[in-house]
Amino acid sequence: MSLRLRLSLSYAGLLGIVLVVFSVVLYLTMAKILLDEVDSRLRLAASQVHMSVGAADERHDLRILADTVLGAPLTSELAAPGLTVQVLDERGRLVASSPNLKNEQLPVDPALVDGGLRGEQSVATLAALAKERVRVLTMPLTVNAKVLGIVQVGQSLHDTDIAVARLRLLLIAGSLATIVAAGIVGWFLARRGLKPIGDIADAAREIGETADFGRRIDVQLPGDEVGRLATTFNDMIERIEESFESQKRFVADSSHELRTPLTVIRGNVDLLKRPLGNEDRRECLSAIESEAERMSNIVAELLLLARLDSAQEFDRQPVELDTLLLEVYRQAKVMAQGRRLLLGHEDCAVVTGDPGRLRQVLYNLVDNATKYSGEEATITLSLHRLDGWVRVDVADTGVGIAAEDLPHIFDRFYRVDKARSRATGGTGLGLTVVKQIAEAHGGKVTVSSALGKGSTFSVWLPLT
Ligand code: ADP
């Protein structure tokens, strides 16, 4: 069953329940009010009968008393329209009846007559000859505490029943018409309300089929629930589009980066096919070797980035960062090639992480500091413990980075000076790897640099 049908049915169903409850309550209340009104007229008539016979004494016989009762003002059609009176003797036989009864008689219930003879007054609904319902009040005709007979005052319920039947018909027809109308209106309202959801579903299907991530949904009312759904959907598609674009850029950049060494290798292989002297041959082979090494560096770093991207779980263990820094310092002394390498302030600090990857972070930063500084430069490694964090600084007095390049140096394959990076064997991925590893450990990397003066890279990691 569609959501639209479900909504329309529940809407009409709920309204139906409310209408049925309301109609039943209204119908029963109205029927009771009308019957109460008849009963109060009958009781008023009974009190008038009492008054009319009040002055009589026991010498009066029943027939004379009956004339007194029938002569009372309650039998007047104008004073009490439709009110009929009859007098019965103690055996329940008719003694006299009001002229408006003509040849008919009010229905007699022996039980009520017996009750009346015992002095009880009662009101009951009885069925008359023509299937009419009559409300009959039965009361004793008492003179000086002696029951001489029975007086019955009747009122036909014909008009009341017609009024109640009309009300019933009106309520049933009205409720049915309202429920059907509500169902139809609900059906159209649901279509209007659900249309944006249908649009979102269509758009999602089309995007899935065509991979056109540039498509967006037109958000009509951003504040309502459907508007929020459409906005969320648009945001999600935007993120997918961004990641799709960056994926495409990444593949294009990677192919481009790998093409350069491949071209160099192929050129040198072509050269080797020709007759060459020993010296030229050695040069060709060494060029091929260094380009092959660059390619494997690129591929290794791409693989590492792919693993970091896919958020693969890595080794997590306590790592003494000060010991790790000391190891990298010793190793870097070999690479420093005459540059002054110093160990500055060093606190003791233990972090949780992958020792191999953290070593790579420090190694990449020291490698960059060496690559992008002259032989007279100084490189200083230091470690500070600060309020829940540990900060490792790699500072150099090298070439520095221009302010406009600083925001991009962590991007994949971004190099300030392509030629210099290439000459020093750089891949343009070193800092991306540093950033990704630091972030995977819940940390971050910051940099401050001044062109021609040097740079300081700081890796922040949360303390264990
Ligand atoms: P690369 O393999 O080219 O070194 P990186 O991602 O490690 O790639 O660095 C990106 C760029 O940032 C480098 O090409 C270089 O221009 C700049 N850079 C990185 N470290 C330093 C530094 N210590 N001093 C000056 N420039 C740097």
XYZ file of C-alpha atoms and ligand atoms in Angstrom:
491
model
C 0.000 0.000 0.000
C 1.455 3.362 -1.008
C 2.274 5.997 1.606
C -0.180 8.322 -0.117
C -3.053 5.816 0.230
C -2.077 5.067 3.829
C -2.073 8.775 4.713
C -5.463 9.412 3.027
C -7.044 6.368 4.701
C -5.728 7.246 8.151
C -6.883 10.834 7.684
C -10.414 9.732 6.666
C -10.464 6.950 9.292
C -9.545 9.304 12.116
C -12.172 11.788 11.016
C -14.696 8.912 10.754
C -14.036 7.826 14.365
C -14.446 11.424 15.609
C -17.663 11.865 13.612
C -19.187 8.553 14.769
C -18.478 9.348 18.438
C -19.811 12.879 18.013
C -22.950 11.676 16.138
C -23.769 8.932 18.657
C -23.407 11.351 21.589
C -25.499 14.013 19.816
C -28.177 11.496 18.795
C -28.559 9.955 22.267
C -28.565 13.380 23.953
C -31.200 14.774 21.593
C -33.426 11.668 21.940
C -33.207 11.937 25.749
C -33.939 15.678 25.752
C -37.055 15.175 23.605
C -38.306 12.275 25.767
C -37.608 14.260 28.972
C -39.676 17.093 27.530
C -42.621 14.726 26.919
C -42.231 13.268 30.422
C -42.247 16.683 32.052
C -45.466 17.580 30.168
C -47.021 14.324 31.399
C -45.954 15.042 34.987
C -47.376 18.562 34.762
C -50.660 17.052 33.571
C -50.540 14.541 36.475
C -50.185 17.350 38.985
C -53.167 19.103 37.392
C -55.210 15.898 37.748
C -54.279 15.833 41.422
C -55.421 19.421 41.831
C -58.721 18.825 40.004
C -59.676 15.884 42.218
C -58.280 17.458 45.345
C -61.554 19.094 46.297
C -63.611 15.904 45.763
C -64.669 13.704 48.663
C -65.263 9.946 48.859
C -68.993 10.268 48.141
C -68.157 11.023 44.549
C -68.395 7.971 42.434
C -65.779 7.159 39.783
C -67.863 8.334 36.794
C -68.361 11.825 38.270
C -64.712 11.964 39.251
C -63.758 10.960 35.689
C -65.802 13.867 34.329
C -63.989 16.204 36.736
C -60.639 14.904 35.498
C -61.567 15.138 31.827
C -63.018 18.619 32.368
C -59.684 19.871 33.766
C -57.803 22.384 31.530
C -55.121 19.827 30.593
C -57.409 18.148 28.130
C -57.820 21.315 26.129
C -56.010 20.906 22.788
C -54.732 24.465 22.986
C -53.376 24.115 26.519
C -51.877 20.674 25.985
C -51.940 19.631 22.309
C -51.873 15.893 21.665
C -52.368 15.050 25.326
C -54.978 12.275 25.835
C -56.540 11.144 29.104
C -58.465 8.050 30.080
C -59.906 6.863 33.394
C -60.012 3.160 34.299
C -61.826 1.500 37.174
C -60.074 -0.703 39.728
C -60.366 -3.691 37.358
C -58.718 -1.837 34.515
C -61.911 -1.227 32.513
C -62.332 2.040 30.647
C -64.698 4.434 32.433
C -64.203 7.586 30.355
C -61.677 9.080 27.914
C -60.901 12.519 26.543
C -62.733 13.462 23.281
C -59.459 13.641 21.275
C -59.077 9.855 21.772
C -62.332 9.431 19.754
C -62.960 5.659 19.448
C -59.416 4.679 20.345
C -57.935 3.761 23.705
C -54.511 4.314 25.235
C -52.604 0.987 25.440
C -53.007 -0.610 28.854
C -50.258 -2.549 30.586
C -51.779 -4.666 33.423
C -48.581 -4.452 35.443
C -48.718 -0.648 35.369
C -52.440 -0.701 36.235
C -51.685 -2.931 39.237
C -48.928 -0.565 40.266
C -51.334 2.362 39.941
C -53.918 0.599 42.109
C -51.197 0.148 44.734
C -50.751 3.916 44.658
C -47.656 4.065 42.409
C -47.160 6.582 39.617
C -45.152 5.457 36.579
C -44.216 6.598 33.065
C -43.617 4.091 30.249
C -43.423 3.953 26.487
C -46.074 1.613 25.075
C -46.953 0.590 21.537
C -50.394 1.703 20.319
C -52.466 0.006 17.625
C -51.046 1.741 14.559
C -47.507 0.869 15.623
C -47.242 4.348 17.037
C -45.318 4.688 20.224
C -47.107 6.407 23.075
C -45.645 7.703 26.291
C -48.139 6.878 29.033
C -48.198 8.153 32.624
C -50.231 5.890 34.903
C -51.386 7.303 38.277
C -53.899 6.305 40.930
C -57.139 8.279 41.230
C -57.151 8.822 44.975
C -59.801 10.497 47.078
C -59.003 10.867 50.773
C -56.188 8.262 50.521
C -58.519 5.727 48.877
C -57.716 4.483 45.350
C -60.935 4.630 43.321
C -59.459 4.010 39.896
C -56.605 4.802 37.502
C -55.921 7.867 35.409
C -53.681 7.495 32.343
C -52.276 10.521 30.551
C -50.779 9.754 27.122
C -48.718 11.647 24.625
C -48.003 10.258 21.170
C -44.285 9.991 20.367
C -45.017 10.267 16.642
C -43.481 13.740 16.206
C -40.587 12.990 18.543
C -39.801 9.753 16.675
C -39.925 11.552 13.317
C -37.596 14.276 14.614
C -35.179 11.687 16.027
C -35.294 9.617 12.816
C -34.525 12.717 10.739
C -31.633 13.589 12.996
C -30.314 10.024 12.658
C -30.542 10.158 8.885
C -28.876 13.544 8.792
C -26.019 12.402 11.015
C -25.401 9.169 9.058
C -25.571 10.834 5.641
C -23.585 13.865 6.812
C -20.857 11.719 8.409
C -20.549 9.463 5.352
C -20.355 12.441 2.996
C -17.778 14.144 5.209
C -15.626 10.993 5.453
C -15.691 10.478 1.665
C -14.895 14.177 1.090
C -12.080 14.005 3.664
C -10.671 10.920 1.937
C -10.685 12.660 -1.460
C -9.227 15.929 -0.106
C -6.654 13.907 1.890
C -5.710 12.017 -1.293
C -4.952 15.281 -3.123
C -3.270 16.901 -0.122
C -1.087 13.811 0.339
C -0.129 14.004 -3.348
C 0.916 17.636 -2.918
C 2.762 16.916 0.320
C 4.528 13.817 -0.974
C 5.449 15.170 -4.396
C 8.831 16.542 -3.226
C 9.659 13.101 -1.768
C 8.765 11.541 -5.108
C 11.018 14.126 -6.810
C 13.875 13.212 -4.472
C 13.385 9.508 -5.220
C 13.322 10.238 -8.993
C 16.415 12.415 -8.758
C 18.250 9.751 -6.712
C 17.347 7.088 -9.278
C 18.416 9.272 -12.217
C 21.692 10.184 -10.507
C 22.282 6.489 -9.849
C 21.603 5.656 -13.499
C 23.468 8.534 -15.151
C 26.143 9.286 -12.491
C 25.313 12.978 -13.054
C 26.348 14.341 -9.664
C 25.838 17.927 -10.842
C 22.047 17.539 -10.403
C 20.321 19.195 -7.466
C 16.767 19.174 -6.140
C 14.847 22.421 -6.172
C 14.144 23.093 -2.470
C 10.794 24.920 -2.198
C 10.345 25.210 1.578
C 13.723 24.681 3.266
C 12.159 24.841 6.779
C 9.760 21.896 6.643
C 10.627 18.208 6.976
C 10.590 17.497 3.242
C 12.657 20.655 2.631
C 15.209 19.453 5.184
C 15.302 16.053 3.484
C 15.888 17.740 0.100
C 18.627 19.977 1.569
C 20.313 16.975 3.203
C 20.073 15.068 -0.070
C 21.614 18.014 -1.968
C 24.434 18.295 0.602
C 25.094 14.577 0.317
C 25.197 14.733 -3.492
C 27.536 17.731 -3.246
C 29.917 15.759 -1.035
C 29.724 12.771 -3.383
C 30.405 15.109 -6.315
C 33.386 16.628 -4.501
C 34.850 13.275 -3.612
C 34.146 12.010 -7.143
C 35.918 15.054 -8.586
C 38.839 14.719 -6.197
C 39.043 11.038 -7.094
C 39.168 11.951 -10.778
C 41.782 14.641 -10.119
C 43.773 12.190 -8.056
C 43.756 9.540 -10.772
C 44.688 12.166 -13.395
C 47.487 13.581 -11.197
C 48.812 10.125 -10.346
C 48.899 9.092 -14.006
C 50.592 12.347 -14.906
C 53.199 11.922 -12.142
C 53.917 8.355 -13.218
C 54.103 9.282 -16.880
C 57.190 11.513 -16.458
C 59.500 8.804 -15.067
C 58.064 6.319 -17.570
C 58.901 8.692 -20.455
C 62.431 9.099 -19.120
C 62.821 5.313 -18.763
C 61.507 4.647 -22.290
C 63.791 7.345 -23.765
C 66.785 5.808 -22.057
C 65.791 2.278 -23.163
C 65.600 3.586 -26.773
C 69.053 5.072 -26.348
C 70.398 1.772 -24.989
C 69.246 0.010 -28.161
C 71.771 2.060 -30.093
C 75.493 1.372 -30.018
C 76.765 3.442 -27.058
C 80.019 3.913 -25.285
C 80.472 2.515 -21.773
C 80.113 5.932 -20.130
C 76.808 6.775 -21.959
C 75.455 3.322 -21.220
C 76.201 3.789 -17.499
C 74.440 7.169 -17.538
C 71.366 5.682 -19.209
C 71.203 2.866 -16.692
C 71.609 5.210 -13.741
C 68.798 7.456 -15.107
C 66.565 4.403 -15.491
C 67.424 3.296 -11.959
C 66.638 6.659 -10.357
C 63.359 7.050 -12.273
C 62.329 3.510 -11.342
C 63.090 4.351 -7.713
C 60.992 7.535 -7.962
C 58.132 5.472 -9.409
C 58.270 2.957 -6.621
C 58.347 5.818 -4.073
C 55.239 7.339 -5.662
C 53.466 3.994 -5.769
C 54.413 3.210 -2.144
C 53.117 6.587 -0.933
C 49.940 6.287 -3.014
C 49.324 2.884 -1.486
C 49.884 4.260 2.000
C 47.468 7.147 1.310
C 44.862 4.743 -0.054
C 45.136 2.692 3.123
C 44.852 5.815 5.290
C 41.878 7.005 3.191
C 40.000 3.764 3.613
C 40.445 4.227 7.379
C 42.020 0.794 7.752
C 42.684 0.065 11.380
C 46.371 0.286 12.181
C 48.533 -0.916 14.973
C 47.844 0.962 18.209
C 50.327 0.693 21.027
C 52.081 3.002 23.491
C 54.903 4.794 21.693
C 57.679 6.682 23.510
C 57.824 9.652 21.188
C 61.082 11.031 22.662
C 62.872 7.726 21.920
C 61.399 7.715 18.408
C 62.594 11.293 17.847
C 66.090 10.296 18.994
C 66.135 7.404 16.509
C 65.090 9.678 13.644
C 67.684 12.232 14.764
C 70.463 9.618 14.559
C 69.238 8.428 11.184
C 68.923 12.022 9.905
C 72.488 12.821 10.886
C 73.534 10.542 8.010
C 71.193 12.296 5.530
C 72.032 15.814 6.697
C 75.048 16.063 4.376
C 76.904 18.751 6.256
C 73.845 20.658 7.527
C 73.797 21.319 11.261
C 71.321 18.973 12.881
C 70.458 19.823 16.496
C 68.335 18.222 19.161
C 66.542 20.979 21.058
C 64.234 20.780 24.067
C 63.025 17.232 24.604
C 60.348 16.205 27.150
C 59.379 12.584 27.746
C 56.037 11.717 26.152
C 54.062 8.549 25.429
C 51.327 8.518 22.803
C 49.136 5.714 21.477
C 49.726 4.861 17.837
C 51.559 3.013 15.152
C 55.328 3.417 15.721
C 56.148 2.737 12.037
C 53.793 5.426 10.770
C 54.808 7.962 13.414
C 58.463 7.353 12.460
C 57.476 8.050 8.841
C 55.913 11.394 9.876
C 59.122 12.530 11.561
C 61.261 11.124 8.779
C 59.283 12.959 6.037
C 59.553 16.275 7.893
C 63.304 15.909 8.514
C 63.768 14.799 4.889
C 61.935 17.942 3.655
C 63.934 20.171 6.004
C 67.124 18.719 4.488
C 65.884 18.914 0.885
C 64.664 22.510 1.090
C 67.632 24.100 2.841
C 71.181 24.887 1.855
C 74.247 23.112 3.240
C 74.901 25.897 5.751
C 71.381 25.560 7.247
C 70.506 24.410 10.765
C 67.781 21.876 11.438
C 66.457 21.580 14.982
C 64.261 18.785 16.348
C 62.418 19.325 19.629
C 59.571 17.842 21.666
C 57.292 19.703 24.104
C 54.618 18.366 26.423
C 51.674 20.757 26.693
C 48.347 20.372 28.429
C 47.195 16.971 27.111
C 49.191 17.317 23.907
C 52.671 16.629 22.703
C 54.206 18.830 20.024
C 57.162 17.767 17.888
C 58.835 20.621 16.007
C 61.076 20.246 12.978
C 62.569 23.693 12.313
C 64.944 24.630 9.543
C 66.654 27.776 8.365
C 66.126 26.821 4.701
C 64.384 28.389 1.717
C 61.031 28.875 3.464
C 57.612 28.846 1.854
C 55.730 31.840 0.403
C 52.485 32.768 2.174
C 50.404 32.029 -0.947
C 51.808 28.464 -1.131
C 51.340 27.640 2.553
C 47.631 26.666 2.322
C 48.405 24.171 -0.481
C 51.543 22.363 0.608
C 49.536 19.529 2.214
C 47.625 18.885 -1.038
C 48.507 15.802 -3.074
C 51.272 16.401 -5.641
C 51.541 20.086 -4.721
C 55.106 21.341 -5.023
C 56.261 24.937 -4.716
C 59.278 24.392 -6.906
C 58.686 21.396 -9.168
C 62.228 21.277 -10.484
C 63.789 21.376 -7.009
C 61.398 18.752 -5.680
C 62.134 16.516 -8.637
C 65.877 17.016 -8.382
C 65.755 15.942 -4.729
C 63.588 12.898 -5.465
C 60.376 14.408 -4.055
C 57.001 12.988 -4.970
C 54.738 15.809 -3.773
C 53.036 13.346 -1.445
C 55.294 13.535 1.649
C 53.327 16.235 3.503
C 49.955 14.704 2.533
C 51.109 11.483 4.181
C 52.267 13.429 7.275
C 48.912 15.185 7.600
C 46.851 12.040 7.082
C 48.843 10.004 9.618
C 48.674 12.800 12.226
C 44.921 13.103 11.732
C 44.456 9.323 11.922
C 46.121 9.553 15.371
C 43.688 12.297 16.450
C 46.323 15.008 15.923
C 47.169 17.724 13.421
C 50.098 19.412 11.660
C 50.754 23.149 11.657
C 53.404 25.161 9.843
C 54.941 28.589 10.129
C 57.359 29.784 7.478
C 59.037 32.877 6.118
C 60.433 32.962 2.612
C 64.249 32.874 2.665
C 64.362 32.427 6.460
C 63.121 28.912 7.085
C 60.147 26.861 8.180
C 58.901 25.128 11.314
C 56.559 22.148 10.984
C 54.797 21.079 14.209
C 53.068 17.746 14.701
C 50.485 17.745 17.524
C 49.442 14.409 19.022
C 47.145 13.734 21.968
C 48.955 12.400 25.062
C 47.978 8.956 26.284
P 57.965 16.743 -1.925
O 58.037 15.324 -2.184
O 57.966 17.576 -3.137
O 58.903 17.202 -0.889
P 55.990 17.277 0.081
O 54.561 16.964 0.130
O 56.852 16.686 1.131
O 56.480 16.954 -1.351
O 56.097 18.847 0.174
C 55.310 19.674 -0.671
C 56.023 20.942 -0.991
O 56.117 21.752 0.182
C 57.430 20.729 -1.405
O 57.491 20.520 -2.805
C 58.098 22.015 -1.030
O 57.923 22.989 -2.054
C 57.344 22.478 0.174
N 58.073 22.154 1.428
C 57.877 21.081 2.217
N 58.710 21.126 3.286
C 59.441 22.255 3.165
C 60.457 22.898 3.962
N 60.908 22.364 5.108
N 60.957 24.074 3.530
C 60.509 24.624 2.390
N 59.554 24.080 1.598
C 59.016 22.929 1.980
